[in-house]
CSV table of C-alpha atoms in Angstrom, one decimal:
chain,number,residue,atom,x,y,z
J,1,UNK,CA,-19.5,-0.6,-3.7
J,2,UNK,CA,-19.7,-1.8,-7.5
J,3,UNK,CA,-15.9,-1.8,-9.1
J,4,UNK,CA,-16.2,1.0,-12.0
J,5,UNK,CA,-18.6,2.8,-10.1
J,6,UNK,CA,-17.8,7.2,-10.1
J,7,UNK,CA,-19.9,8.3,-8.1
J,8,UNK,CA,-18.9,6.7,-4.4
J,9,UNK,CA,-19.0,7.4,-1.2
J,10,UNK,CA,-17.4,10.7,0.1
J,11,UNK,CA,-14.5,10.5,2.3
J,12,UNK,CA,-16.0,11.7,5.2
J,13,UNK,CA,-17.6,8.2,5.5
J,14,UNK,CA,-15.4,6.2,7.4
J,15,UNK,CA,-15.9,2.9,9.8
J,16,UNK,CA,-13.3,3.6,12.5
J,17,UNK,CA,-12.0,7.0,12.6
J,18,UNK,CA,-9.4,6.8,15.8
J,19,UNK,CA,-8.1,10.2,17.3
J,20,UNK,CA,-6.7,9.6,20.5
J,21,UNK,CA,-3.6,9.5,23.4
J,22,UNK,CA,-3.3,5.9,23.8
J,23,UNK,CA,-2.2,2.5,22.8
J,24,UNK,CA,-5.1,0.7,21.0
J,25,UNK,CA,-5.9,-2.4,19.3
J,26,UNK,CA,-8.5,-3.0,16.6
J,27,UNK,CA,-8.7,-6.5,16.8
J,28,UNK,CA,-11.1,-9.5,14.9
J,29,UNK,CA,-13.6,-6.6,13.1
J,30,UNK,CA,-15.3,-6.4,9.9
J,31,UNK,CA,-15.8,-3.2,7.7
J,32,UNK,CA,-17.4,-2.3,4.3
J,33,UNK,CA,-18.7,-0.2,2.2
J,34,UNK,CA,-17.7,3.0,3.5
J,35,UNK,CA,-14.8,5.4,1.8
J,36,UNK,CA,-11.9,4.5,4.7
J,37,UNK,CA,-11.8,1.2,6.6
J,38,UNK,CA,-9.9,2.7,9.0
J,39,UNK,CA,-8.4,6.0,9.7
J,40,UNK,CA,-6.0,7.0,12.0
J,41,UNK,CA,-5.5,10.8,12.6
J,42,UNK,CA,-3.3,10.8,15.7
J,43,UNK,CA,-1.1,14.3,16.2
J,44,UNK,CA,0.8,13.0,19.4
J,45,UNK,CA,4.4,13.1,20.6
J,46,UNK,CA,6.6,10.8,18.7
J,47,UNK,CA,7.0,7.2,19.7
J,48,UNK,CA,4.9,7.2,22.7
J,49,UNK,CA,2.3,4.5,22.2
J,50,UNK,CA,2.0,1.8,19.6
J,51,UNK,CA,-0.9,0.8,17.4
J,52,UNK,CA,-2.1,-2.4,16.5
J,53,UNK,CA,-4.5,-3.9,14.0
J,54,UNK,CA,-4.8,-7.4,13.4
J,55,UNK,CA,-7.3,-9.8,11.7
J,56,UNK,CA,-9.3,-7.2,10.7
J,57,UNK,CA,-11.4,-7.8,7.2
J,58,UNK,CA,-12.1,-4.9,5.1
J,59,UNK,CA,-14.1,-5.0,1.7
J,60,UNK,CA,-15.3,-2.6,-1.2
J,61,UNK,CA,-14.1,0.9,0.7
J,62,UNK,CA,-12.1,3.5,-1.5
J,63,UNK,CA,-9.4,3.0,1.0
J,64,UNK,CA,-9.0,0.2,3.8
J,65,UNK,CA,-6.9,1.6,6.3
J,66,UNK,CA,-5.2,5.0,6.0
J,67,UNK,CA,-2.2,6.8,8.4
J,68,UNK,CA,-0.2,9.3,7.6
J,69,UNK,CA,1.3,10.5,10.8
J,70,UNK,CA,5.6,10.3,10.1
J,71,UNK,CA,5.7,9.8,14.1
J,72,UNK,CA,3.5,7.1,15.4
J,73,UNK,CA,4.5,3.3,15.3
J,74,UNK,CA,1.6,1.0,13.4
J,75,UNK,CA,1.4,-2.8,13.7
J,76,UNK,CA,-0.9,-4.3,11.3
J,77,UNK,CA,-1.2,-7.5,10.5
J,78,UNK,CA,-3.1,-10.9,9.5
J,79,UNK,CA,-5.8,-8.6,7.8
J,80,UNK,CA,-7.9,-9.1,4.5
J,81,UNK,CA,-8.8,-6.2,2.1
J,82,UNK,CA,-10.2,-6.7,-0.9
J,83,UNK,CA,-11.9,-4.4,-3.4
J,84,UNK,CA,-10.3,-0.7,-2.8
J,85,UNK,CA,-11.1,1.0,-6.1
J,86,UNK,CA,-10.5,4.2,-7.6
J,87,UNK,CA,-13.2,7.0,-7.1
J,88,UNK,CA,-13.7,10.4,-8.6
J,89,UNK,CA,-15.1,12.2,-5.3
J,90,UNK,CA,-13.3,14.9,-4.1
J,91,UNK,CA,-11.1,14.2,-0.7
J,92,UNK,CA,-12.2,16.8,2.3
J,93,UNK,CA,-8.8,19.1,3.3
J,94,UNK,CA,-7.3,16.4,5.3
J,95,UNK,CA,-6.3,14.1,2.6
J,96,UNK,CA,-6.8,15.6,-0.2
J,97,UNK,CA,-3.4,16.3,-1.3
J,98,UNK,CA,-2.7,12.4,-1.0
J,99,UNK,CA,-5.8,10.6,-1.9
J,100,UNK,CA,-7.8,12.6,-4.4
J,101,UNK,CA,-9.2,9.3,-6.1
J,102,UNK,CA,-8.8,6.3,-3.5
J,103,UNK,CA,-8.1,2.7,-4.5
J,104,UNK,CA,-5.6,1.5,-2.1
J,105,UNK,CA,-5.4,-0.9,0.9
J,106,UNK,CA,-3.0,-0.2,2.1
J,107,UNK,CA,-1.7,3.9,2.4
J,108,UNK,CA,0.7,4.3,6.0
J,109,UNK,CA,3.7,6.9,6.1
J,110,UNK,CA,4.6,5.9,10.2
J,111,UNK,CA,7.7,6.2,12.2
J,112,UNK,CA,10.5,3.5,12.4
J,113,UNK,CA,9.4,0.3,13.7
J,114,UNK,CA,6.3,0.1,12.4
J,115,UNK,CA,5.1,-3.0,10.7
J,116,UNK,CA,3.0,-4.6,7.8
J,117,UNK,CA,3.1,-8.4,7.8
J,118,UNK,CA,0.8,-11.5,6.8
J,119,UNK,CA,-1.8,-9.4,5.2
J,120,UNK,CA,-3.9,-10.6,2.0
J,121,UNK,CA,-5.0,-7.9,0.2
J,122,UNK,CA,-7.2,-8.2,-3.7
J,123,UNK,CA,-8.7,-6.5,-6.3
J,124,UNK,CA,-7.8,-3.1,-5.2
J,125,UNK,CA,-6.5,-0.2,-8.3
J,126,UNK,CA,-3.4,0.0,-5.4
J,127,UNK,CA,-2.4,-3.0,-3.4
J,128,UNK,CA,-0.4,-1.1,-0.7
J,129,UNK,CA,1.1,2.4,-0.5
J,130,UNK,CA,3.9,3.2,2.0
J,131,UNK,CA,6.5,5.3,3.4
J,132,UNK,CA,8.8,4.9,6.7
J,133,UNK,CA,7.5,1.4,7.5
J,134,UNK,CA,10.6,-1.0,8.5
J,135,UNK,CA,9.5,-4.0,8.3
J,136,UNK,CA,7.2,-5.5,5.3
J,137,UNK,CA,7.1,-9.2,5.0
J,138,UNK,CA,5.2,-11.9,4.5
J,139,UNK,CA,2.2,-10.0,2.7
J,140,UNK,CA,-0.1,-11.5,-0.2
J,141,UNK,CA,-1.0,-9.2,-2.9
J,142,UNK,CA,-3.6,-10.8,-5.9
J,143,UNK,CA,-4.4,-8.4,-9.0
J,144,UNK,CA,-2.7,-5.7,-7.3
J,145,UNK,CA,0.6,-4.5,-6.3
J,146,UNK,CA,2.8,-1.9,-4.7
J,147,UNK,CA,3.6,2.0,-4.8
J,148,UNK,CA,6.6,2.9,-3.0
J,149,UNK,CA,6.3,6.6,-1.1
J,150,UNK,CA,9.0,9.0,-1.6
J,151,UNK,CA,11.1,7.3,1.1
J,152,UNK,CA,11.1,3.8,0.2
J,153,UNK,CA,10.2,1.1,2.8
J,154,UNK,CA,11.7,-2.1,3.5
J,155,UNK,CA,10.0,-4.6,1.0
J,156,UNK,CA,11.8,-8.2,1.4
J,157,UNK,CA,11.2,-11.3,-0.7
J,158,UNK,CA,8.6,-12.5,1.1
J,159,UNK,CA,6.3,-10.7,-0.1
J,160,UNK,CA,4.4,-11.2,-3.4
J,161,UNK,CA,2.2,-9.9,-6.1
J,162,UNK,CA,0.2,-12.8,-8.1
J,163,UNK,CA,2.1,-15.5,-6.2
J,164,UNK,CA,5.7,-14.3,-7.1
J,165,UNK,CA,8.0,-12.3,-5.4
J,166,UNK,CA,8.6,-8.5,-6.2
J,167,UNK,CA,11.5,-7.3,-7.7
J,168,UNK,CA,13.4,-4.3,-5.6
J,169,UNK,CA,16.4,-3.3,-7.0
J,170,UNK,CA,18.8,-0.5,-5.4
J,171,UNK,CA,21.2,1.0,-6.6
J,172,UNK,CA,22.2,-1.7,-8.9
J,173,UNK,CA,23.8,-0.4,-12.3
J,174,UNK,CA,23.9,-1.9,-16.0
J,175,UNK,CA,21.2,-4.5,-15.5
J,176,UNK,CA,19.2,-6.2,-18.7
J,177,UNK,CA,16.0,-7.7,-18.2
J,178,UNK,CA,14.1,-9.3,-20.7
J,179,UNK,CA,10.6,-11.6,-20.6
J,180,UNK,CA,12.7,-14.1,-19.2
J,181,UNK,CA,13.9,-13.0,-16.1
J,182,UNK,CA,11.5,-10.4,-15.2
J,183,UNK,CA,8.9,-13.3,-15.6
J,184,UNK,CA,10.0,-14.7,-12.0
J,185,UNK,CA,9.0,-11.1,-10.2
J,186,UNK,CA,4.9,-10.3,-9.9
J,187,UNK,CA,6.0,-6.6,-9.6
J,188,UNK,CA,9.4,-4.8,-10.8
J,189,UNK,CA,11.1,-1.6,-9.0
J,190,UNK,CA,13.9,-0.5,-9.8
J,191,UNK,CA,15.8,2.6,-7.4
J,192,UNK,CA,18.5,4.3,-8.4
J,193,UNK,CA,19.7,2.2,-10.9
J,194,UNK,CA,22.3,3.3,-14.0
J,195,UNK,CA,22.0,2.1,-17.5
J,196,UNK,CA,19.0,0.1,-17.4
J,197,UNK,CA,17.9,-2.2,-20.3
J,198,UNK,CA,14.4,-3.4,-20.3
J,199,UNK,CA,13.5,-5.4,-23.5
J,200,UNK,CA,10.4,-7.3,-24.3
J,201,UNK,CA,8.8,-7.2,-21.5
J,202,UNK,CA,5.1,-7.8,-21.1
J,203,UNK,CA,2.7,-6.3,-18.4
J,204,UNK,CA,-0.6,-6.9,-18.4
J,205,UNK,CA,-3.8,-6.2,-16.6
J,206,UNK,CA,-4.3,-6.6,-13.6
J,207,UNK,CA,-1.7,-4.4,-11.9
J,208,UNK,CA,-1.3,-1.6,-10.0
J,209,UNK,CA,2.1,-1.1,-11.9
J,210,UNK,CA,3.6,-2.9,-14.1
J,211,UNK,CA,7.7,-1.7,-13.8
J,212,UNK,CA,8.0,1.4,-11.3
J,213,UNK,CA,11.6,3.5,-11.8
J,214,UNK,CA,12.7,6.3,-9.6
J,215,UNK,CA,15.4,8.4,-10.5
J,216,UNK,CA,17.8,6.8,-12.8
J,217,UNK,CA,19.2,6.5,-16.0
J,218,UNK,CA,17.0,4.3,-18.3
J,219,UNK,CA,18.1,2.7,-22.2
């Protein structure tokens, strides 16, 4: 799947579509070329089984692995994606008021105790894409980054974008950041933050995005 390329693969192209009652583990595949990686549609009472992908490699899809069941518990982890870009195809009714255009490794919105860890993920429009996971560590983002949900996810310092950490700031008031100090982070998100001074700051390509603010006063 060229980068650039409008005219993909539709979404109803996918490598492992799981719907199911069950525990599972995907476990030491490969998938590529095709519009989702993996895709998890699971409508099953909350927190009954767990599901776990690990060291699973996934290249030039228009997403790599895709949930977005609020009540199932995901474990992925150890995987390599690389190469989720941005399409113009229209998604079928079941994502399409998420994922109209694709691009992201990453998209989960999962129950509490889920987790994302020791995952590489490159050259994707969005890096990772997430809401309700609890833990997030330890993940590699290159020429990429990430897009908090509407309900923000635990992102600790461990994980990066470009080789340095990101930046997550909540509900911390009357900061300043110039080139200096917000040269140390590889992504910036500010939460909930008052009186906000951002000065001379640079951003350049690539990125998912460059400095992210939700709902707060900015100067």
């Amino acid at each position: 799947m060229p980068s650039g390329n409008r005219s993909l693969l539709d979404y109803t192209y996918g490598g492992i579509f799981i719907n199911t009652n069950g525990s599972f583990i995907i476990r030491n595949c490969k998938i590529s070329q095709v519009s989702i990686g993996i895709h998890l549609s699971i409508s099953i009472p909350p927190r009954v089984y767990q599901y776990r992908i690990i060291n699973v490699e996934i290249t030039n899809c228009s997403i790599g692995i895709y949930s977005r069941w609020s009540h199932v518990t995901v474990n992925i982890s150890n995987c390599y994606i690389s190469n989720c870009q941005w399409v113009s195809i229209t998604a079928t009714i079941d994502i399409k008021s998420h994922l109209d255009y694709g691009g992201i490794g990453i998209w989960v919105r999962s129950d509490e105790g889920s987790v994302i860890e020791d995952c590489r993920i490159k050259d994707c429009s969005i890096g990772m894409q997430t809401e309700l996971v609890e833990f997030i560590h330890n993940n590699e983002l290159i020429n990429c980054g990430i897009v908090p949900g509407m309900i923000i996810s635990d992102y600790d310092s461990s994980n990066t974008v470009n080789g340095k950490p990101i930046g997550l700031f909540w509900g911390v008031d009357n900061m300043v950041f110039t080139q200096v100090n917000a040269s140390q982070y590889g992504q910036l998100l500010f939460v909930a933050c008052a009186n906000l001074t951002l000065s001379n700051i640079h951003i350049t390509k690539p990125c998912s995005i460059g400095i992210q603010l939700y709902s707060l006063s900015l100067f």
